[in-house]
Coordinates of C-alpha atoms and ligand atoms in Angstrom, one line a residue:
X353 CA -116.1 14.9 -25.2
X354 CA -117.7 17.5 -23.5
X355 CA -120.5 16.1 -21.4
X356 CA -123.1 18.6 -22.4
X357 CA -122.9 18.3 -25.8
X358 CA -122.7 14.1 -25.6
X359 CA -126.1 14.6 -23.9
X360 CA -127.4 16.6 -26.1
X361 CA -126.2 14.4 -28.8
X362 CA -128.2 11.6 -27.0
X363 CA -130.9 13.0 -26.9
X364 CA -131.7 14.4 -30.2
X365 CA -131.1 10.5 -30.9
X366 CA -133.5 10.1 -28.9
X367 CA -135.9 12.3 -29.8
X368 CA -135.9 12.0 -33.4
X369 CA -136.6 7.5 -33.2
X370 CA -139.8 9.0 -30.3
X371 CA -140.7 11.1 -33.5
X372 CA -140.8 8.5 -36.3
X373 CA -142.1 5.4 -33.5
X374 CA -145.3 8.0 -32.1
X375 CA -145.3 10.5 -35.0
X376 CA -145.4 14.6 -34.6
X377 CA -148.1 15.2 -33.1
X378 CA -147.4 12.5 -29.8
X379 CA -144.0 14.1 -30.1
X380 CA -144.9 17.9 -30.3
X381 CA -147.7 16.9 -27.5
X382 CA -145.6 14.9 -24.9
X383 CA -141.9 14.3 -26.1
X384 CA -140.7 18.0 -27.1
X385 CA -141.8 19.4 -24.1
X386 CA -139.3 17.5 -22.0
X387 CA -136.3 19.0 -20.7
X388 CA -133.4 16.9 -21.0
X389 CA -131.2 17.3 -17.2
X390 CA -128.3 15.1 -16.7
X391 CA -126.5 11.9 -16.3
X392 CA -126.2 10.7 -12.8
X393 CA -124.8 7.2 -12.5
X394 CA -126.2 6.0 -15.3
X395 CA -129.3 7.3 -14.4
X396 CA -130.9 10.0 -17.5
X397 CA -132.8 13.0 -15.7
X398 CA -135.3 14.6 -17.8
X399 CA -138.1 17.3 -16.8
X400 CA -141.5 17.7 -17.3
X401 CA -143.5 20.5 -17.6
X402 CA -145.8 19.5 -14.5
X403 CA -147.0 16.4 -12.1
X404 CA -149.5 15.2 -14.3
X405 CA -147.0 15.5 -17.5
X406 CA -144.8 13.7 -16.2
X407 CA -147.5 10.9 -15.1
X408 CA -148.4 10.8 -18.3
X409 CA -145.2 10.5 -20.1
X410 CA -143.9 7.8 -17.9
X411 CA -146.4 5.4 -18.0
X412 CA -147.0 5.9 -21.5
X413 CA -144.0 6.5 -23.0
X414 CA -141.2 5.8 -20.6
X415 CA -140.4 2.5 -21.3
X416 CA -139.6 3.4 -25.5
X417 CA -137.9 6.4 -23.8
X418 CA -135.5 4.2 -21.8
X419 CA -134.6 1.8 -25.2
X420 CA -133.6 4.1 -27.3
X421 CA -131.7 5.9 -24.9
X422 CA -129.7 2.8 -24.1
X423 CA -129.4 2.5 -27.7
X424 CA -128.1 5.7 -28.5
X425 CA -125.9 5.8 -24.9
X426 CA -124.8 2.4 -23.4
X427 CA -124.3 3.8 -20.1
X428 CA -127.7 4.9 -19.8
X429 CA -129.8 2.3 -17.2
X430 CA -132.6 4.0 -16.3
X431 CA -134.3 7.4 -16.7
X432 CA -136.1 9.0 -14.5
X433 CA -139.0 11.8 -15.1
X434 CA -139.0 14.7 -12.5
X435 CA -140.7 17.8 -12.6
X436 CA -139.3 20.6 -13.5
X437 CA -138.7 23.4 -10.7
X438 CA -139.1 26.1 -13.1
X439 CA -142.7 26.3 -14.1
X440 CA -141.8 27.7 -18.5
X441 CA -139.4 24.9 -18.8
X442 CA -137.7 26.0 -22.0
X443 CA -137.1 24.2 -25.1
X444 CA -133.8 22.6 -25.9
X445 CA -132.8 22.4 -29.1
X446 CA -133.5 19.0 -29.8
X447 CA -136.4 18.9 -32.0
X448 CA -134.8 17.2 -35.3
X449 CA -136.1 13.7 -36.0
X450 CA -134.5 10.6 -36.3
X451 CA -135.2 7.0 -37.5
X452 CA -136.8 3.3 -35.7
X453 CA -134.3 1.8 -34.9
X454 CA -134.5 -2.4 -35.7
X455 CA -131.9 -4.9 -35.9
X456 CA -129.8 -4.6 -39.1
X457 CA -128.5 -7.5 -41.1
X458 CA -125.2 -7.4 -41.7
X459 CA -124.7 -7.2 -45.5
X460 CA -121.8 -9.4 -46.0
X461 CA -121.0 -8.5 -50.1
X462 CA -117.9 -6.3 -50.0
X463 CA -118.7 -3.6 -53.0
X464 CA -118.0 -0.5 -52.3
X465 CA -118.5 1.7 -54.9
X466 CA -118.4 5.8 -55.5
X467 CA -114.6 7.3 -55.4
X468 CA -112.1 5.9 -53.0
X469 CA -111.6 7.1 -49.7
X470 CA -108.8 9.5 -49.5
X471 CA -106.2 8.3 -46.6
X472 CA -105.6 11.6 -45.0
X473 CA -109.2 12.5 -44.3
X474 CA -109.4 10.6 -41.1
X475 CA -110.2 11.9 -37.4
X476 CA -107.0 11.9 -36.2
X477 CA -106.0 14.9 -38.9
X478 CA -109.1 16.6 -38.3
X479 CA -108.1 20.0 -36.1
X480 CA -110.9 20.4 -33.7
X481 CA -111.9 23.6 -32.4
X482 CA -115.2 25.7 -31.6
X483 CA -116.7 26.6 -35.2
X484 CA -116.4 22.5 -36.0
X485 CA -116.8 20.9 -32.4
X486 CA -120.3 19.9 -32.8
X487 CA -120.2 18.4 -36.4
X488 CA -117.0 16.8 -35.4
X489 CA -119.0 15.4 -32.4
X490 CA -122.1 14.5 -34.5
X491 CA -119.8 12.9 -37.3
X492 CA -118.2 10.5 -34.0
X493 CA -121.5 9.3 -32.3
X494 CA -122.5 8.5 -36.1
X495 CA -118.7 6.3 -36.7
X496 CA -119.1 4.9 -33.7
X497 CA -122.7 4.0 -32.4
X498 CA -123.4 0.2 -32.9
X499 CA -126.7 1.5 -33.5
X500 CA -127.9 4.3 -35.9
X501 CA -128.6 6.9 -33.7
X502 CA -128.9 9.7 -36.2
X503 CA -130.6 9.1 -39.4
X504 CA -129.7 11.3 -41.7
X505 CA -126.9 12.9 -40.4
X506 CA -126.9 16.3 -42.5
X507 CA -123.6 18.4 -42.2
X508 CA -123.6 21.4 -43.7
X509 CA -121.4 24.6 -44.2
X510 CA -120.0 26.5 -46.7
X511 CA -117.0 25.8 -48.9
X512 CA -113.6 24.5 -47.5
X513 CA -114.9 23.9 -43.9
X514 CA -114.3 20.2 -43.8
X515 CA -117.6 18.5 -44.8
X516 CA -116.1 16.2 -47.0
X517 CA -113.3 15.6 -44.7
X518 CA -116.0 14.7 -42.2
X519 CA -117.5 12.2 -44.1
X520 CA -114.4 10.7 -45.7
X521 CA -113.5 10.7 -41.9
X522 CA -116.7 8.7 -40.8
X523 CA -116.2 6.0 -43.9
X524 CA -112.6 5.1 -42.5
X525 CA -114.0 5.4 -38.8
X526 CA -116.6 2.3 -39.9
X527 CA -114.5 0.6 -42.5
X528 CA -111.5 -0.2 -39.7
X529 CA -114.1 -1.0 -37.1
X530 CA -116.0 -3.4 -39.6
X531 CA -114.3 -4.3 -43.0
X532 CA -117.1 -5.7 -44.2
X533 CA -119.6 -3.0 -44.2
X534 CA -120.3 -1.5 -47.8
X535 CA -120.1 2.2 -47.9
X536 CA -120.7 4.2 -50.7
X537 CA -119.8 7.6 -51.4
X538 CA -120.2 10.2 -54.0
X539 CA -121.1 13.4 -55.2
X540 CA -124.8 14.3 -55.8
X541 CA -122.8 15.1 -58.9
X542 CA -122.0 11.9 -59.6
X543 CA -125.0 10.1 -58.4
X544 CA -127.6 12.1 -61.0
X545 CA -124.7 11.5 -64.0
X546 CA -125.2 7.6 -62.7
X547 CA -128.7 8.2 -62.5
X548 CA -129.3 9.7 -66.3
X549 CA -127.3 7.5 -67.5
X550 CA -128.8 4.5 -66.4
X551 CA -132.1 6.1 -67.6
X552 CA -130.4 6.6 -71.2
X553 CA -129.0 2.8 -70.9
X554 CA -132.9 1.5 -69.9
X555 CA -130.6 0.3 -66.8
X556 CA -132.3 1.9 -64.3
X557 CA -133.3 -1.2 -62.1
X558 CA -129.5 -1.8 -62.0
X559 CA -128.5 1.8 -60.9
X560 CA -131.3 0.9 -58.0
X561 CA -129.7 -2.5 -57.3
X562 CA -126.6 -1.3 -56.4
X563 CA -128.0 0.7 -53.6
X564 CA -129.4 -2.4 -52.0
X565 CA -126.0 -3.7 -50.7
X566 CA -125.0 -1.0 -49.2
X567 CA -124.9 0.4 -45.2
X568 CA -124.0 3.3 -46.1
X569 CA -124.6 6.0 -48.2
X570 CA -123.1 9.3 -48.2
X571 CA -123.8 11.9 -51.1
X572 CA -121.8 15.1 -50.7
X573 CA -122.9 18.2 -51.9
X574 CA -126.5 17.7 -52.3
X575 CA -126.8 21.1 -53.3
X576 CA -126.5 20.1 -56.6
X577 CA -129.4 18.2 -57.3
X578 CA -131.4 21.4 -56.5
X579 CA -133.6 21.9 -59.3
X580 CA -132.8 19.1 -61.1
X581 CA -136.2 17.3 -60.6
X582 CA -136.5 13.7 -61.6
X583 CA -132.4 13.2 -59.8
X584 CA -134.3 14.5 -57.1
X585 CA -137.0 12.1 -57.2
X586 CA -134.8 9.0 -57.8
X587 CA -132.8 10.4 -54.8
X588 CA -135.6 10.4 -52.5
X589 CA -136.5 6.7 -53.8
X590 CA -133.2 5.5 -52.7
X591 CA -132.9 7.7 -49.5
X592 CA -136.5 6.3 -48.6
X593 CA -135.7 3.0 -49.0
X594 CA -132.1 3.2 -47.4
X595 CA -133.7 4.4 -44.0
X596 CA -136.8 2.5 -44.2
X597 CA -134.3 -0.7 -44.0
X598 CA -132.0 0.4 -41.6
X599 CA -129.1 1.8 -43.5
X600 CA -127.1 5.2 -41.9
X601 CA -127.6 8.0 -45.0
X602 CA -125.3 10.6 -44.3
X603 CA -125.5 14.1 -46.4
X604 CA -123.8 17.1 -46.6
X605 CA -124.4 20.6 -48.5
X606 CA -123.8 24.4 -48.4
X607 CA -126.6 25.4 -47.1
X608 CA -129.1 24.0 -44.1
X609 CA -132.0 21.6 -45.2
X610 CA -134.5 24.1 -45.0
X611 CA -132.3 27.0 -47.0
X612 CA -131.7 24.4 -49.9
X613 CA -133.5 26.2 -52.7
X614 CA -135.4 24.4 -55.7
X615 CA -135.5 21.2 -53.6
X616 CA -139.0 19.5 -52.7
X617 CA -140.3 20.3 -49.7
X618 CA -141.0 16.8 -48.4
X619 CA -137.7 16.2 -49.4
X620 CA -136.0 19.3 -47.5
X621 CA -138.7 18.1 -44.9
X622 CA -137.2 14.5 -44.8
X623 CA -133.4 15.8 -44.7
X624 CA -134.0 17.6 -41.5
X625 CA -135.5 14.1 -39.4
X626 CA -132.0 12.9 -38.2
X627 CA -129.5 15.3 -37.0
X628 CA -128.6 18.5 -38.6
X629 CA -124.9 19.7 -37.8
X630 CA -123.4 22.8 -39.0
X631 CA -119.4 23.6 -39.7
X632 CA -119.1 27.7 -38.8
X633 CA -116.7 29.7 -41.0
X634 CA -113.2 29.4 -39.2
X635 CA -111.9 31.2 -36.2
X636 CA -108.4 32.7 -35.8
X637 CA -107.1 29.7 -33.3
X638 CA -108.7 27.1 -35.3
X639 CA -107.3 28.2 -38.0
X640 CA -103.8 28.5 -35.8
X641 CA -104.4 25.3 -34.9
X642 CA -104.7 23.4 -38.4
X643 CA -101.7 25.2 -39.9
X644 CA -99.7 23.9 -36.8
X645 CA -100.8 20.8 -37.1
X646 CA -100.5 20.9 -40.7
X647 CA -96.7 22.6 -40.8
X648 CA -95.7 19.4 -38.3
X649 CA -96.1 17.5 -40.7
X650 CA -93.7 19.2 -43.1
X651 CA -89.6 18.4 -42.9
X652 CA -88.9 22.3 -42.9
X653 CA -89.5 23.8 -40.3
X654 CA -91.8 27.2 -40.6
X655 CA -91.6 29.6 -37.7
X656 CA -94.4 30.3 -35.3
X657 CA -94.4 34.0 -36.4
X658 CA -95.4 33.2 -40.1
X659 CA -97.6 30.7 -38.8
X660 CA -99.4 33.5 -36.8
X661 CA -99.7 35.3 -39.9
X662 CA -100.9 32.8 -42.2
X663 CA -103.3 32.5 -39.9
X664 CA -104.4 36.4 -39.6
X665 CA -104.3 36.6 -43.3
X666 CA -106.0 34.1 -44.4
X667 CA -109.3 33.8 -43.3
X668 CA -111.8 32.1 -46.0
X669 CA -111.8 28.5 -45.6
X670 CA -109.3 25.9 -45.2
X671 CA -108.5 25.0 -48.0
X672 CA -107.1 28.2 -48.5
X673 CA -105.4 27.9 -45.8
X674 CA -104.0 24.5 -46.6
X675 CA -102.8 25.8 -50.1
X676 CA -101.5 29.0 -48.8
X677 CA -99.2 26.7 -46.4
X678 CA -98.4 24.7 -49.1
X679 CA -97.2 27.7 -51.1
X680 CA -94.7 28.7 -48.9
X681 CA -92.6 25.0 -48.3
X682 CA -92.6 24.8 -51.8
X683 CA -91.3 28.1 -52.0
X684 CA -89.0 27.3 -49.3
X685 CA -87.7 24.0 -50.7
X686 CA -87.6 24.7 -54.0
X687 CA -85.9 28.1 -54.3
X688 CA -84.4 27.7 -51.2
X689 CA -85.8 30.9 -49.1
X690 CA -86.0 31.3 -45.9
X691 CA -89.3 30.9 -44.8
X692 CA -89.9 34.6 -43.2
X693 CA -93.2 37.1 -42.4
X694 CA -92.2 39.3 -46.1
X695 CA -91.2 36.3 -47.4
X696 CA -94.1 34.6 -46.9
X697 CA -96.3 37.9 -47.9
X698 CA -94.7 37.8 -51.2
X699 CA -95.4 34.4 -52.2
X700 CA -99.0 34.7 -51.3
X701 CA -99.5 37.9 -52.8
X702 CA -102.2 37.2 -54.8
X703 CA -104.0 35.9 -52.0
X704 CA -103.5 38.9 -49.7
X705 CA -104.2 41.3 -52.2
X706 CA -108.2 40.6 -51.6
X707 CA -108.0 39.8 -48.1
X708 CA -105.8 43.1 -47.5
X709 CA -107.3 46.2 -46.3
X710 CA -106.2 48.7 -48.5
X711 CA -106.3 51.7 -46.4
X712 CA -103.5 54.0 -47.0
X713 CA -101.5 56.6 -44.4
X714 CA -103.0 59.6 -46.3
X715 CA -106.4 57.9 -44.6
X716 CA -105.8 57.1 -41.6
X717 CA -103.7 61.5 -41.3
X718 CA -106.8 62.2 -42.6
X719 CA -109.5 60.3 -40.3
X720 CA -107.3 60.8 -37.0
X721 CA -106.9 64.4 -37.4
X722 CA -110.7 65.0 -37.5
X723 CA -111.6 62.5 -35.2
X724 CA -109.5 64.6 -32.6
X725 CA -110.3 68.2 -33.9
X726 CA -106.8 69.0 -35.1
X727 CA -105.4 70.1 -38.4
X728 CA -103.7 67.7 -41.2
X729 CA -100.8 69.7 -41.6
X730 CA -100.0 69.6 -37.2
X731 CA -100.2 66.4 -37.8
X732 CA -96.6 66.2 -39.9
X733 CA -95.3 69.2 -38.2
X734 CA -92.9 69.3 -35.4
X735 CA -95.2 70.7 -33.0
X736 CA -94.6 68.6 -29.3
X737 CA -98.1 69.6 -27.2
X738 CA -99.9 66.6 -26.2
X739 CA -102.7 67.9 -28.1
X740 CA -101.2 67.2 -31.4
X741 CA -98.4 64.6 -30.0
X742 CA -100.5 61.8 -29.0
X743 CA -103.1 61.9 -32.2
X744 CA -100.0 61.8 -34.0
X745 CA -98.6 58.7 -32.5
X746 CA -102.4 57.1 -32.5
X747 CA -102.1 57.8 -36.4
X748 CA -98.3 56.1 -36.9
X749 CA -99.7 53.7 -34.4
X750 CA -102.3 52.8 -36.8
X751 CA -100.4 52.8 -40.0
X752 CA -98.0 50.3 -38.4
X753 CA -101.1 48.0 -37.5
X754 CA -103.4 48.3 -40.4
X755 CA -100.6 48.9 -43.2
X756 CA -98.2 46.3 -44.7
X757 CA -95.6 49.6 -44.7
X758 CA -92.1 49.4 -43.0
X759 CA -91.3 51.8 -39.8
X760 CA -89.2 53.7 -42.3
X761 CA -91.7 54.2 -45.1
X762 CA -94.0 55.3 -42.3
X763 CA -91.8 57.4 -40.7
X764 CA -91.6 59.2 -44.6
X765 CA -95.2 59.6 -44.6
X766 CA -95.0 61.6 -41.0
X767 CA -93.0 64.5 -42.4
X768 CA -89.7 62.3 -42.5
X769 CA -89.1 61.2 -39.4
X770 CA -86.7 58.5 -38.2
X771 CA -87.9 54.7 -37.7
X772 CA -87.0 54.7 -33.9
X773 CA -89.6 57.5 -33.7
X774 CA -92.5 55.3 -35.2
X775 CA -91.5 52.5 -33.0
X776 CA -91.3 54.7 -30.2
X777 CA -95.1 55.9 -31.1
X778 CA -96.2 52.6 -31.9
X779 CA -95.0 50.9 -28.2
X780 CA -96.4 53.7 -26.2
X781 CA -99.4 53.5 -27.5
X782 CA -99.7 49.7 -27.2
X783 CA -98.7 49.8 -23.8
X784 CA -101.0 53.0 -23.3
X785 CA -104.1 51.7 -24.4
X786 CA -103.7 49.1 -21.9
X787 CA -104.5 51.2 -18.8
X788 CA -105.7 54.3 -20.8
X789 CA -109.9 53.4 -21.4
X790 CA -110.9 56.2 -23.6
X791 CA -107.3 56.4 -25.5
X792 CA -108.1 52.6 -26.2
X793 CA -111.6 53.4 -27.3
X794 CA -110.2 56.2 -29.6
X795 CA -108.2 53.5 -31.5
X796 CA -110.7 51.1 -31.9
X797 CA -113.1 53.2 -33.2
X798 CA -110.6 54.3 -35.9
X799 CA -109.2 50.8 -36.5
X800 CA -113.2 50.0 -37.3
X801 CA -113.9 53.2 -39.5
X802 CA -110.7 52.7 -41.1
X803 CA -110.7 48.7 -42.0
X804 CA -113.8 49.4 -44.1
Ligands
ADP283 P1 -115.7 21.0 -47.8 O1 -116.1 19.6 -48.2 O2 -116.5 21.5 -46.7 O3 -115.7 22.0 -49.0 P2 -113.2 19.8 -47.3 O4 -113.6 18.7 -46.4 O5 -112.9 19.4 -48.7 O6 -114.2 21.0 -47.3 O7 -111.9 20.6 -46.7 C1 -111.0 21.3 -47.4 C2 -109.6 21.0 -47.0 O8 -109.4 21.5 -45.7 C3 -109.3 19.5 -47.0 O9 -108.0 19.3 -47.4 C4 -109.5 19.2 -45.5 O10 -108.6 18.1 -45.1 C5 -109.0 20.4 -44.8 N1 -109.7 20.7 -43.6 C6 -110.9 21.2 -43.4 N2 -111.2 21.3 -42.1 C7 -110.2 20.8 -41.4 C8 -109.9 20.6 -40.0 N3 -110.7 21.0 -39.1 N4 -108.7 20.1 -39.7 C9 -107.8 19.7 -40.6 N5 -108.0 19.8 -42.0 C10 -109.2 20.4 -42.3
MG284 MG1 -116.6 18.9 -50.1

């Protein structure tokens, strides 16, 4: 793992246990101001604000300091306070909260309840990449620290991103390392129908037992208690008492603790004490990346080319994505097609249909000839000046890139030209707007007014 982001990692862990063994103030006062540096041979560099700051902190507070980051890093063996060189130290972002740590009895009763685990969600098939790195990171430290470093670990993002597939990941993760230890997961869904119905059946104390066993909890989509009051309330009961003994509470939802709406405040508060880790919306090479991963898997094989556009195409979450690949092996193996760029575009149709911009070549005549000053009809003419030649090949340029039309349908469009002629256009002006600066510049600006 990158060694930035493990440090940070540490010390958020850090952080957050100084938090809940001094309180806020001590922490806002003393803690928050510290910079965290580096690692060097096992020694933790952190910087404070000035000489008598860092007295202060070390021979108050160093020696907690130096516990909990050898629990949250075993490589850690000493830390040692300098002052910083730059007088405004800045804040990292580190100021989420944690939990006191203490020595956990192992619950030995092996009743894991909620749904099962599915097999595939593990680590291993989780595709790594920029827009995930630090949730997949956060989700690891929580797997595999013999301690609980973070507490909660809140994961959020929006819909298909791989929250549940972080968690799921996580149960695995602790289940192979220790059989024994009782994980439950569920839905907030699922835990407030538990919850009322255990109210109904004058069973609550039973719904409450259950909890007791367990080391961890894990309620997914806690957006969905939002609102609903006394679930909330019972929910915060169980969270409470979960932490306050030790147990790792891991949550996830669509939006960030503080954005959750119709949720208590203390309890919004309370979400936000371990670490918070967000999932961004997919980028194009992550999203490369899991259809590659996804299509090895898969006994046809599917061509790098459809691959590629799968990946431009389909850009709102990954389960999307997942389905859309899906879509096209069945189509493959089923009806026997060749799995091909139009091939592909026709069985997702549906799903293109929304993500495709629309714009037409009457458009993009229309837009290119004003944006250079000439008239619509020179632009289908036969006219060869470079005045009117090279907007001309900008606009069949552009109808190759942002239409789904063939060179020959194009080549219709521009007064009936030949194919070979919108290829032509369409390669020098790739190849010009690589050394050509305000031709390039030209394009993009279109491409952007246009893709609207
Ligand atoms: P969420 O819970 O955030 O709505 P899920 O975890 O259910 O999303 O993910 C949706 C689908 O996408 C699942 O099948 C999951 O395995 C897959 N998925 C999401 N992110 C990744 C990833 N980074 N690598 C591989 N598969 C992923
Ligand atoms: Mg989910």
């Amino acid at each position: 793992m990158d060694t930035s982001l493990n440090l940070q990692l540490t010390w958020q862990s850090v952080c957050g246990k100084m938090k809940s063994e001094y309180g806020e103030p001590v922490f806002d006062s003393w803690i928050k101001p510290l910079v965290v540096e580096k690692i060097k041979k096992g020694v933790l560099i952190v910087s404070a604000p000035s000489t008598f700051f860092r007295d202060w902190v070390s021979n108050n507070y160093r020696s907690k300091l130096l516990e909990f980051c050898k629990q949250a890093d075993e490589e850690i063996l000493s830390i040692d306070i300098v002052v910083s060189e730059e007088k405004n130290s800045s804040e990292i972002g580190v100021s989420k909260k944690g939990n006191a740590p203490q020595i956990k009895d192992n619950s030995s009763v092996d009743i894991d309840f909620g749904i099962p685990l599915d097999p595939k969600l593990t680590f291993e098939n989780f595709v790594v990449g920029k827009p995930n790195e630090f949730a997949y990171a956060a989700a690891q430290r929580v797997a595999m620290s013999k301690n609980i470093a973070f507490n909660p670990l809140f994961l959020y993002g929006g819909v298909g991103l791989g929250k549940t597939h972080l968690m799921h990941a996580i149960a695995w993760s602790i289940k192979q390392q220790d059989p024994k230890k009782v994980i439950a997961y569920m839905s907030a869904e699922k835990f407030m129908y538990q919850f009322i119905k255990s109210v109904r059946f004058k069973d609550t104390m039973a719904f409450k037992e259950q909890f007791r066993a367990v080391d961890v909890l894990m309620i997914d989509d806690i957006q969905f208690i939002c609102g609903k009051d006394s679930t909330q309330e019972e929910f915060f009961h169980t969270f409470n008492s979960l932490i306050d003994n030790n147990r790792q509470v891991i949550i996830s939802a669509d939006k960030s603790p503080s954005d959750l709406d119709d949720m208590e405040d203390r309890l919004t508060s309370r979400l936000g004490w371990g670490l918070v880790a967000d999932i961004h919306p997919t980028t194009y090479e992550l999203r490369l990346g899991i259809l590659q991963t996804k299509a090895a898997g898969f006994s046809v094989n599917i061509p790098d080319k459809v691959l590629e556009f799968v990946a431009h195409k389909v850009t709102s979450n990954v389960r999307e994505l997942e389905g859309a690949l899906n879509r096209i092996v069945a189509n493959a193996m089923f009806i026997g097609r060749e799995i091909t760029i139009d091939n592909a575009r026709d069985v997702l149709s549906d799903l293109l249909r929304v993500s495709e911009r629309k714009v037409t070549i009457d458009e993009i005549q229309k837009q290119v000839a004003s944006h250079y000053l000439i008239k619509l009809s020179d632009m289908l003419s036969s006219k060869r000046t470079k005045q009117i030649s090279t907007p001309r090949q900008v606009a069949m340029y552009l109808a190759k890139t942002l239409t789904t039309m063939s060179l020959p349908e194009i080549g219709k469009s521009f007064g009936g030209r030949d194919h070979t002629t919108i290829l032509h256009a369409f390669r020098k002006i790739q190849s010009d707007i690589e050394t050509d600066a305000s031709l390039a510049e030209d394009v993009r600006l279109l491409t952007t007014i246009l893709s609207k």
